[in-house]
Coordinates of C-alpha atoms in Angstrom, one line a residue:
M28 CA 115.5 56.1 163.8
K29 CA 117.1 56.3 167.6
K30 CA 116.0 59.8 168.1
T31 CA 112.5 58.7 166.8
L32 CA 112.3 55.9 169.3
Y33 CA 113.6 57.8 172.2
E34 CA 110.6 60.4 171.5
I35 CA 108.1 57.5 171.3
I36 CA 109.2 56.1 174.8
K37 CA 109.4 59.3 176.3
S38 CA 105.7 60.0 175.0
I39 CA 104.6 56.5 176.3
R40 CA 106.4 57.0 179.7
T41 CA 104.3 60.3 180.1
F42 CA 101.2 58.9 179.2
L43 CA 101.4 56.1 181.6
S44 CA 102.4 58.4 184.3
E45 CA 99.6 60.8 183.8
K46 CA 96.9 58.5 183.2
F47 CA 97.8 55.3 185.2
H48 CA 100.3 56.7 187.6
Q49 CA 102.5 54.0 186.3
E50 CA 106.1 54.0 187.9
D51 CA 107.6 51.0 186.0
S52 CA 110.3 52.9 183.9
R53 CA 110.7 49.5 181.6
L54 CA 107.3 49.2 180.7
P55 CA 107.4 51.8 177.7
Y56 CA 110.6 49.5 176.3
F57 CA 108.2 46.5 176.7
I58 CA 105.3 48.3 174.8
T59 CA 107.5 49.4 172.1
V60 CA 109.0 46.1 171.6
I61 CA 105.4 44.3 171.4
V62 CA 104.3 46.9 169.1
S63 CA 107.2 46.3 166.7
L64 CA 106.6 42.7 166.8
I65 CA 103.1 43.4 165.9
I66 CA 104.2 45.3 163.0
V67 CA 106.6 42.8 161.9
V68 CA 104.3 39.8 162.2
G69 CA 101.6 41.8 160.3
G70 CA 104.2 42.6 157.6
I71 CA 104.9 38.8 157.4
N72 CA 101.5 37.9 157.1
L73 CA 100.8 40.7 154.4
F74 CA 103.8 39.0 152.6
I75 CA 102.2 35.5 153.0
E76 CA 98.9 36.7 151.6
L77 CA 100.5 38.2 148.6
T78 CA 102.0 35.0 147.8
E79 CA 98.6 33.9 146.7
T80 CA 99.1 36.0 143.5
L81 CA 101.9 33.5 142.5
K82 CA 99.1 31.5 141.2
T83 CA 97.6 34.4 138.8
E84 CA 98.4 34.2 135.0
M85 CA 99.2 38.0 135.4
L86 CA 102.0 37.2 137.5
A87 CA 103.1 34.5 135.4
S88 CA 103.4 36.6 132.2
Y89 CA 105.3 39.2 134.1
D90 CA 107.8 36.5 135.3
T91 CA 108.2 35.0 131.5
A92 CA 108.4 38.6 130.2
I93 CA 111.2 39.5 132.7
T94 CA 113.1 36.5 132.7
D95 CA 113.2 36.3 129.0
Y96 CA 114.4 39.7 128.8
V97 CA 117.2 39.1 131.6
L98 CA 118.3 35.5 129.7
S99 CA 118.5 37.8 126.4
F100 CA 121.7 39.2 127.8
R101 CA 123.6 35.9 128.6
N102 CA 127.1 35.7 127.5
P103 CA 130.3 34.3 128.7
M104 CA 131.6 37.2 130.5
L105 CA 128.3 38.2 132.3
T106 CA 127.6 34.3 133.2
K107 CA 131.1 34.6 134.9
Y108 CA 130.2 37.9 136.8
F109 CA 126.8 36.6 138.0
V110 CA 128.3 33.3 138.9
F111 CA 130.8 35.3 141.1
V112 CA 128.1 37.6 142.5
T113 CA 125.8 34.6 143.4
D114 CA 128.7 32.8 145.2
I115 CA 128.9 35.9 147.3
G116 CA 125.5 35.4 148.5
D117 CA 126.0 31.8 149.4
V118 CA 127.2 30.2 152.6
N119 CA 130.9 30.3 152.0
G120 CA 130.6 33.8 150.6
Y121 CA 128.9 35.1 153.8
L122 CA 131.5 33.3 155.8
I123 CA 134.2 35.3 154.2
V124 CA 132.3 38.7 154.2
L125 CA 131.5 38.3 157.9
T126 CA 135.3 37.5 158.6
L127 CA 136.4 40.7 157.0
F128 CA 133.7 42.7 158.6
A129 CA 135.0 41.3 161.7
I130 CA 138.3 42.4 161.2
I131 CA 137.2 46.0 160.4
S132 CA 134.9 46.1 163.2
W133 CA 137.7 45.1 165.5
F134 CA 140.6 46.8 164.3
V135 CA 138.9 49.9 162.6
L136 CA 135.6 50.8 164.1
K137 CA 136.4 49.1 167.5
R138 CA 132.7 48.1 167.8
W139 CA 132.6 44.1 167.9
K140 CA 128.9 44.4 168.5
Y141 CA 128.2 45.2 164.8
V142 CA 129.5 42.0 163.9
L143 CA 127.1 40.0 166.3
Q144 CA 124.1 42.5 165.2
A145 CA 124.9 41.5 161.6
T146 CA 125.1 37.8 162.2
I147 CA 121.7 37.9 164.0
V148 CA 120.0 39.6 161.0
L149 CA 121.6 37.1 158.7
A150 CA 120.5 34.2 160.9
L151 CA 117.0 35.3 161.2
A152 CA 116.6 36.0 157.5
T153 CA 118.2 32.5 156.7
V154 CA 116.0 30.4 159.5
S155 CA 112.9 32.3 158.2
N156 CA 113.5 31.8 154.5
M157 CA 113.6 28.0 154.9
A158 CA 110.6 28.0 156.9
L159 CA 108.7 30.2 154.0
K160 CA 110.0 27.9 151.3
R161 CA 108.4 25.0 153.1
F162 CA 105.5 26.7 153.6
I163 CA 104.8 28.3 150.2
D164 CA 106.3 25.2 148.3
R165 CA 107.0 26.8 144.9
A166 CA 109.0 24.7 142.3
R167 CA 112.0 26.4 140.4
P168 CA 111.7 27.7 136.9
G169 CA 111.5 24.8 134.3
I170 CA 114.5 26.5 132.3
E171 CA 118.1 25.7 132.1
H172 CA 119.9 26.4 135.4
L173 CA 123.5 27.3 135.2
V174 CA 124.4 26.5 138.8
S175 CA 122.9 23.9 140.9
V176 CA 120.2 24.3 143.3
K177 CA 118.6 21.8 146.0
T178 CA 116.0 23.8 147.8
L179 CA 112.2 25.5 146.8
S180 CA 112.1 28.6 145.0
Y181 CA 110.0 31.4 146.8
P182 CA 111.2 33.3 148.2
S183 CA 114.7 33.6 147.0
G184 CA 117.1 33.0 149.9
H185 CA 119.8 34.9 148.0
A186 CA 117.7 37.8 147.5
M187 CA 116.3 37.6 151.2
S188 CA 119.9 37.4 152.9
A189 CA 121.5 40.0 150.8
M190 CA 118.7 42.4 151.7
A191 CA 118.8 41.6 155.3
F192 CA 122.5 41.5 155.5
F193 CA 123.8 44.0 153.2
G194 CA 120.7 46.3 153.9
F195 CA 121.7 46.0 157.6
L196 CA 125.3 47.0 156.6
I197 CA 123.9 50.0 154.7
Y198 CA 122.3 51.1 157.9
L199 CA 125.2 50.8 160.0
I200 CA 127.4 52.8 157.4
S201 CA 124.8 55.5 157.3
K202 CA 125.6 55.9 161.2
L203 CA 129.3 56.1 161.1
D204 CA 131.0 59.3 161.3
I205 CA 133.2 59.0 157.9
H206 CA 133.9 61.1 154.9
R207 CA 130.6 61.6 153.1
A208 CA 132.2 60.7 149.9
L209 CA 133.2 57.3 151.3
K210 CA 130.1 56.7 153.1
Y211 CA 127.9 57.3 149.7
F212 CA 130.5 55.1 147.9
L213 CA 130.2 52.1 150.2
I214 CA 126.1 52.6 150.4
L215 CA 126.1 52.6 146.6
I216 CA 128.4 49.4 146.6
F217 CA 126.3 47.4 148.9
G218 CA 123.2 48.6 147.0
L219 CA 124.5 47.5 143.7
L220 CA 125.7 44.2 145.3
I221 CA 122.1 43.5 146.6
L222 CA 120.5 44.3 143.3
S223 CA 123.1 42.0 141.5
I224 CA 122.6 39.3 143.6
G225 CA 119.0 39.2 143.0
I226 CA 119.5 39.5 139.2
S227 CA 121.9 36.8 139.1
R228 CA 119.3 34.3 140.4
I229 CA 117.2 35.3 137.4
Y230 CA 120.0 35.3 134.7
L231 CA 121.3 31.8 136.1
G232 CA 117.8 30.5 135.5
V233 CA 117.0 29.3 139.2
H234 CA 114.5 31.9 140.2
F235 CA 111.5 33.6 139.0
P236 CA 111.6 37.5 139.2
S237 CA 108.7 37.3 141.8
D238 CA 110.9 35.2 144.0
I239 CA 113.5 38.0 143.9
A240 CA 110.8 40.7 144.9
G241 CA 109.5 38.4 147.7
G242 CA 113.0 37.8 149.0
F243 CA 113.7 41.6 149.1
I244 CA 110.5 42.4 150.8
A245 CA 110.9 39.7 153.4
G246 CA 114.6 40.7 154.1
F247 CA 113.5 44.4 154.4
I248 CA 111.3 43.5 157.0
W249 CA 113.9 41.8 159.2
V250 CA 116.2 45.0 158.6
V251 CA 113.6 47.3 160.2
F252 CA 112.6 44.8 162.8
C253 CA 116.3 44.3 164.1
V254 CA 117.1 48.1 163.7
L255 CA 114.4 48.8 166.0
V256 CA 115.1 46.0 168.6
F257 CA 118.8 46.9 168.5
D258 CA 118.3 50.6 169.0
L259 CA 115.8 49.9 171.7
I260 CA 118.3 47.9 173.6
E261 CA 120.9 50.7 173.4
L262 CA 118.2 53.3 174.6
F263 CA 117.3 50.9 177.5
R264 CA 120.9 50.5 178.8
K265 CA 121.5 54.4 178.3
D266 CA 118.4 55.2 180.1
P267 CA 119.0 56.9 183.5
N268 CA 115.4 56.4 184.4
V269 CA 115.6 52.6 184.2
S270 CA 116.3 51.2 187.6

């Protein structure tokens, strides 16, 4: 990603220099950020437009079929697992995970900025989820809830935050210079955790499957945007051409 961004910025700088005799070395970064924002805003608008399908009978039938299938596996042991998993995707769960991540980042990775970046991604996903819930205003499923809920249904905050936060951790892990087996193992664990958190919300009766899909999509948008911005900032700070 960073190498691709560098090539894009280099091309923009060359284009501006040849066509407009532009000497401001910072302008290519501003242009790239603006384009990134346009892409993200466009993705969010598309996401909102897709929510219109929530009112269709076809989606309702898919939601019902998938929910019934997931609920057919309910048993005491699986319920304990999914309650535990869904707790990880709650406020207290993220406080614990962030604390552990901060300890690892400080003493092992020696990169405090990773904690700040992960916190920013999580905060953006959380705040935007609250806004989307109020805008779309979808009620929770009218089935038995195995855990208590107080907010609206679409998109799933647990799914959105899990995709944004743990998805960003997967990106960070992919960049680390560690043993390949350990890297793949951690990526697999976090990938399964994202999926488990999403399924847990259906299993516990508090979300429609389409809520989870919407949350995953919105969370992934934030991952892509934040990775672009963080990489741009790093390239900007290291660019010898920037005065």
